[in-house]
mmCIF file of C-alpha atoms in Angstrom:
data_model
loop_
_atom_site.group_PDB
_atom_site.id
_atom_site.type_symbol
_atom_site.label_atom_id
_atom_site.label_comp_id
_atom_site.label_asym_id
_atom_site.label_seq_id
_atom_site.Cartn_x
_atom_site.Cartn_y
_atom_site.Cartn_z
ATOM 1 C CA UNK Y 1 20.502 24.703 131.442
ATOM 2 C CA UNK Y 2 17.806 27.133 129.673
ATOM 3 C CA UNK Y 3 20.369 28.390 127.755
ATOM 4 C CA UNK Y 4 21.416 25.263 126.364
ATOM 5 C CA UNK Y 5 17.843 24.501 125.421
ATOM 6 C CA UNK Y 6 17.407 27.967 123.495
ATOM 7 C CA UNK Y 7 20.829 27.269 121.810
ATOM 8 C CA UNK Y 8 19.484 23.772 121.038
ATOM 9 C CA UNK Y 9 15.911 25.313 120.267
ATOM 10 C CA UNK Y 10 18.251 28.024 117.725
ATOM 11 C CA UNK Y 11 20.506 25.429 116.431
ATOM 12 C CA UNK Y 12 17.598 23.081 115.499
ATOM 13 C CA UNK Y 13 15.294 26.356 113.521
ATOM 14 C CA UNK Y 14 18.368 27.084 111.676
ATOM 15 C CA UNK Y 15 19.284 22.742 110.766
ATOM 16 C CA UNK Y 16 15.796 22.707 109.950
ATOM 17 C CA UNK Y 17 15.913 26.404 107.774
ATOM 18 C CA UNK Y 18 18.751 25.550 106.025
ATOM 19 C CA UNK Y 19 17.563 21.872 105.674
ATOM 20 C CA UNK Y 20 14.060 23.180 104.070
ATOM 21 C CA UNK Y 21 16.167 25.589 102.044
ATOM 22 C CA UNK Y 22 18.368 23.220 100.357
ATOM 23 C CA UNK Y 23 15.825 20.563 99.957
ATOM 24 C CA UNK Y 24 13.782 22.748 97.619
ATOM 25 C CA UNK Y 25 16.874 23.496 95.532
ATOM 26 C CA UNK Y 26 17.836 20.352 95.041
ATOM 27 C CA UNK Y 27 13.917 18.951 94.216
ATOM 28 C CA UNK Y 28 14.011 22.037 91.913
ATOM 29 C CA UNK Y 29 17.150 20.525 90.047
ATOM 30 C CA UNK Y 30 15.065 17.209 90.416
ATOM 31 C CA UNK Y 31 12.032 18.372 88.519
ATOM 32 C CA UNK Y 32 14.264 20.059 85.791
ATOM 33 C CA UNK Y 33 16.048 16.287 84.940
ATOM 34 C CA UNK Y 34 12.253 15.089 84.513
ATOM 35 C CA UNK Y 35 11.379 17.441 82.446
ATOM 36 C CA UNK Y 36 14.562 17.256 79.874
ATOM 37 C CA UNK Y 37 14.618 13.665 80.080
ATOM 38 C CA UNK Y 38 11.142 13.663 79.369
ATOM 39 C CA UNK Y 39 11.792 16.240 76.690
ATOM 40 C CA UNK Y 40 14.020 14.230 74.522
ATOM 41 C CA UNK Y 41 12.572 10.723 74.917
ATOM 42 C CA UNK Y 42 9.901 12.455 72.589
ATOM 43 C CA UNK Y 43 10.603 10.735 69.103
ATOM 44 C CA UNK Y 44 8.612 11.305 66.104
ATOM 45 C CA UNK Y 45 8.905 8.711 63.626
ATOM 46 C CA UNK Y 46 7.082 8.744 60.376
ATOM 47 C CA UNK Y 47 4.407 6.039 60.349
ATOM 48 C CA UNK Y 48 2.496 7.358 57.555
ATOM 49 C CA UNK Y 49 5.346 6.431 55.019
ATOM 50 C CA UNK Y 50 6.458 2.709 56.181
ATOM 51 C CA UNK Y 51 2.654 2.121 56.055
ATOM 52 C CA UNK Y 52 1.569 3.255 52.607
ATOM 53 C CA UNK Y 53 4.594 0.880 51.356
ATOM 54 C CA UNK Y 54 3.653 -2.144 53.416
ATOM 55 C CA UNK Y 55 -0.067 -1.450 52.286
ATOM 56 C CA UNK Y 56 1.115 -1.043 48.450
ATOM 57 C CA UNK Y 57 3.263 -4.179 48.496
ATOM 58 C CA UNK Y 58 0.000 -5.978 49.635
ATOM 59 C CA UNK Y 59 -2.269 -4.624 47.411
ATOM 60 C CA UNK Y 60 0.023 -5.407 44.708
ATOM 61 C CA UNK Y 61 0.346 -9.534 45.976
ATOM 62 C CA UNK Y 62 -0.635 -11.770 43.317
ATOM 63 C CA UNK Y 63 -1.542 -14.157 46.368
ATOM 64 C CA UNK Y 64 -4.184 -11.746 48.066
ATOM 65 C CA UNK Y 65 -7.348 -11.652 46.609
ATOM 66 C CA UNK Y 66 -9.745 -8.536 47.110
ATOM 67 C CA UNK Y 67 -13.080 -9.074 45.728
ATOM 68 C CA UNK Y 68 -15.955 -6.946 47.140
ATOM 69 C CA UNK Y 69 -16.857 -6.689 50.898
ATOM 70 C CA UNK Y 70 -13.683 -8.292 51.936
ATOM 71 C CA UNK Y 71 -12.969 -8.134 55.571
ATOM 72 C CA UNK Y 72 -9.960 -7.351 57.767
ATOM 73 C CA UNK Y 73 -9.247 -7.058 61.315
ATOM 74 C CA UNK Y 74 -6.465 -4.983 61.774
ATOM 75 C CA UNK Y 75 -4.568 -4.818 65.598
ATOM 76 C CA UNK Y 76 -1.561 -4.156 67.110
ATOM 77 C CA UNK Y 77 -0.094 -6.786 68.283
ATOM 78 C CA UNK Y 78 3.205 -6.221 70.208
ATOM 79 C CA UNK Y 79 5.164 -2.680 70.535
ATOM 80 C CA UNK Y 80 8.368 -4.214 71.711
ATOM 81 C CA UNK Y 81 10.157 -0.958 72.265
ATOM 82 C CA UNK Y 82 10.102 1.552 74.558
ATOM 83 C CA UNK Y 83 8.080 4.297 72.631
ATOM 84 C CA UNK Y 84 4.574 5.362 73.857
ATOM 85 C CA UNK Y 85 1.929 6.207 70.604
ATOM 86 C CA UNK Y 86 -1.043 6.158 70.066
ATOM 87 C CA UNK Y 87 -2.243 2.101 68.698
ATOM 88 C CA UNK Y 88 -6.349 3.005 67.759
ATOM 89 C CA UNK Y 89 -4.195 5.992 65.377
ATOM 90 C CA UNK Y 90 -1.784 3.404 64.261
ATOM 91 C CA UNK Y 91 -4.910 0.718 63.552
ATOM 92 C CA UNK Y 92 -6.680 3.864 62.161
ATOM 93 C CA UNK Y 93 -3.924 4.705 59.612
ATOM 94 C CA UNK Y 94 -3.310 1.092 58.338
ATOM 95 C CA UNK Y 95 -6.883 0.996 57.655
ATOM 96 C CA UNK Y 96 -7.100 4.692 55.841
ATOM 97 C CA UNK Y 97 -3.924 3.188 53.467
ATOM 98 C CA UNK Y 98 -5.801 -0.135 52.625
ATOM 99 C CA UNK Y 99 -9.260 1.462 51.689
ATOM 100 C CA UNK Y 100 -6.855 4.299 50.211
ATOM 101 C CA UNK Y 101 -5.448 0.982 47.995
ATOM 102 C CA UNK Y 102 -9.015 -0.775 47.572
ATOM 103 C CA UNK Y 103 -12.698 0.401 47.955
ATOM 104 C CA UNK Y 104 -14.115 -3.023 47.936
ATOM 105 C CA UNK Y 105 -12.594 -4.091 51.923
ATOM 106 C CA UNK Y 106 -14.194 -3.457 55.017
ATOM 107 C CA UNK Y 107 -12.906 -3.269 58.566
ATOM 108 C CA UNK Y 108 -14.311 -5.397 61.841
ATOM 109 C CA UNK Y 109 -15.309 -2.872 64.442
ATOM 110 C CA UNK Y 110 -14.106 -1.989 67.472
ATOM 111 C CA UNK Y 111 -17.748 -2.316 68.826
ATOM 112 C CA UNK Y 112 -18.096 -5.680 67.259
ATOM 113 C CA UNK Y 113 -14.284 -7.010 68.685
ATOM 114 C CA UNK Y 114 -15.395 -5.652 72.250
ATOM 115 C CA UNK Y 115 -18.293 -7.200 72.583
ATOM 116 C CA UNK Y 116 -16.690 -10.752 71.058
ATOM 117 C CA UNK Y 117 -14.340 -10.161 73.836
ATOM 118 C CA UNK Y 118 -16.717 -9.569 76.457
ATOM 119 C CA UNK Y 119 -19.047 -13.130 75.320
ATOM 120 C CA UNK Y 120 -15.656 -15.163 75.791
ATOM 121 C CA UNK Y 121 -15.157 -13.325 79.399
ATOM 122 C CA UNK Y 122 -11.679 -11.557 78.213
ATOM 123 C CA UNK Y 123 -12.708 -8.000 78.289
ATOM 124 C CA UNK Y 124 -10.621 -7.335 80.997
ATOM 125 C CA UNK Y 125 -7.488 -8.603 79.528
ATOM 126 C CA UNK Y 126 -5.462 -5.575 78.366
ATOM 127 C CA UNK Y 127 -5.315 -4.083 75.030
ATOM 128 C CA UNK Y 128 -2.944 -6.438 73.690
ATOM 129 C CA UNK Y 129 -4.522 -9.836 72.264
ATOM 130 C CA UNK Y 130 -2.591 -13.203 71.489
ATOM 131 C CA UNK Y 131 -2.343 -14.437 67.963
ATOM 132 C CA UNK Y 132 -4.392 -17.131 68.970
ATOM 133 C CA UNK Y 133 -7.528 -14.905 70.602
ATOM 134 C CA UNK Y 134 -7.103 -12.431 67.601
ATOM 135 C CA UNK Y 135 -7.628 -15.117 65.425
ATOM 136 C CA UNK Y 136 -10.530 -16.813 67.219
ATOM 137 C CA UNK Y 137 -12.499 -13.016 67.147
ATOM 138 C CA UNK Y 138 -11.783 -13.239 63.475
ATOM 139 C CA UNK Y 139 -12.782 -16.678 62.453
ATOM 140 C CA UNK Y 140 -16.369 -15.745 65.110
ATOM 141 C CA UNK Y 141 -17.124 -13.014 62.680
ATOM 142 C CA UNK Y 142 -15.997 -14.170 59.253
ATOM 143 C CA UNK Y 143 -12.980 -12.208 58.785
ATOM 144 C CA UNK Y 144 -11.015 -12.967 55.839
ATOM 145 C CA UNK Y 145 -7.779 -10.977 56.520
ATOM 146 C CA UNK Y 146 -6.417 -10.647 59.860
ATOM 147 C CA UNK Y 147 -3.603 -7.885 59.842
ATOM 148 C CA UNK Y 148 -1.429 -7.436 62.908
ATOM 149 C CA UNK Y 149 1.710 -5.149 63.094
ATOM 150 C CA UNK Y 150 4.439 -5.027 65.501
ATOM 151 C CA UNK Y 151 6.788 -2.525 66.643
ATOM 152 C CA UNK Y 152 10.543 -3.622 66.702
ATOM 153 C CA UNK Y 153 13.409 -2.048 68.363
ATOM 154 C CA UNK Y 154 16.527 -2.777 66.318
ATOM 155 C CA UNK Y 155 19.477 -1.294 68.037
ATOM 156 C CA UNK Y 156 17.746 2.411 68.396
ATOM 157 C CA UNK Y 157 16.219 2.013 64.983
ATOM 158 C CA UNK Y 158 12.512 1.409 64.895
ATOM 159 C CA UNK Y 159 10.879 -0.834 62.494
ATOM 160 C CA UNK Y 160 7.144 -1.654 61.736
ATOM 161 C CA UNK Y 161 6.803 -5.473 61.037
ATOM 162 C CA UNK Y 162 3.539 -6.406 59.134
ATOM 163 C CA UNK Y 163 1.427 -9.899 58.577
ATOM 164 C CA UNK Y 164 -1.062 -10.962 56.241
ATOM 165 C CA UNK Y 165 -2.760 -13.806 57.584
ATOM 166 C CA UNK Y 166 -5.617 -15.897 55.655
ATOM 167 C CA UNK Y 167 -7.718 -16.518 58.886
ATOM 168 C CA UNK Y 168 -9.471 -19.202 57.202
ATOM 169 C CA UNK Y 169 -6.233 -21.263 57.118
ATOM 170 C CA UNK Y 170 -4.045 -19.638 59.839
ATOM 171 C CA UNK Y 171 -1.458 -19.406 56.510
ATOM 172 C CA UNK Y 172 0.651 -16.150 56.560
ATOM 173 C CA UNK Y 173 -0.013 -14.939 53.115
ATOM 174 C CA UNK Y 174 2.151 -11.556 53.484
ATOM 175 C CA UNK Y 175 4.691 -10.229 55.858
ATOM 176 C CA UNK Y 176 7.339 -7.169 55.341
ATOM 177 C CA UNK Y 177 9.186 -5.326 57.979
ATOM 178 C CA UNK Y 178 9.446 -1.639 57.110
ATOM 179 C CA UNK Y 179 11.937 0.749 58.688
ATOM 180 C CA UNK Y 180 10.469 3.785 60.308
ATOM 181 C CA UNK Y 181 12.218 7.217 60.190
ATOM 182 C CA UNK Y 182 12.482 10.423 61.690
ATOM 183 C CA UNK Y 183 10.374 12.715 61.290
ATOM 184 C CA UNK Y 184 12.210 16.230 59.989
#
């Protein structure tokens, strides 16, 4: 009988060896999936480009006035796609093009949208606002131009979708959808 329990003491060290042995090979195959699928999910698109022509189609409107110390508040609206970026760069870029196009607009502040957001109790409400809250900040703080973008997913192409809106009115006074592409 003490033999039996040394063979079963043996036989259970080298299940448990082996066991240990091929565990960490196969978590080590595992890891190196993650890391290639990680690897090629990683898609740069060129934002910079579909911006500058949404922003010079707007600037070039005959319906959108610019007269001096006109505001915007620019946001991200929806990314309905699968990509991860950055949105305050996005926001930040849009806004570069536009003064880029016309020295006489200003931009709402983050500061100023925050704290807006915090006096109507929705500061905990993620990043993302509704059409209807965006445009509520914008009429609080006299806003002329609200301009919100969204990121579409059109059968793996990406495309940048871009409105105008008169917040005065609620009347969309611009929209263009702009395809985004690869970065070489």
């Amino acid at each position: 009988m003490i033999e039996g329990q040394i063979l079963n003491k043996y036989f259970f060290l080298i299940f448990y060896v082996m066991f240990f042995l091929n565990g960490c090979h196969v978590s080590n195959h595992i890891n190196d999936s993650i890391i290639q699928k990680n690897n090629t999910n990683l898609i740069l698109l060129d934002f910079d480009t579909a911006i500058e022509n949404i922003i010079t189609k707007i600037t070039q409107s005959k319906n959108i006035s610019f007269y001096e110390n006109t505001l915007f508040f620019v946001d991200v609206q929806k990314n309905n796609t699968n990509l991860i970026f950055n949105e305050e760069n996005l926001i930040n870029l849009i806004k570069k093009k536009l003064f880029q196009k016309n020295k006489n607009i200003y931009f709402l502040e983050k500061k100023i949208i925050e704290e807006n957001k915090k006096k109507l109790g929705i500061l905990n409400i993620n990043n993302h606002l509704d059409n209807n809250v965006s445009m509520l900040l914008a009429r609080q703080n006299h806003v002329k131009y609200y301009l919100n973008s969204t990121i579409l997913d059109k059968n793996n192409s990406y495309e940048i979708k871009v409105e105008l809106v008169l917040v005065k009115t609620g009347e969309i006074m611009f929209t263009k959808t702009e395809k985004l592409y690869y970065l070489k």
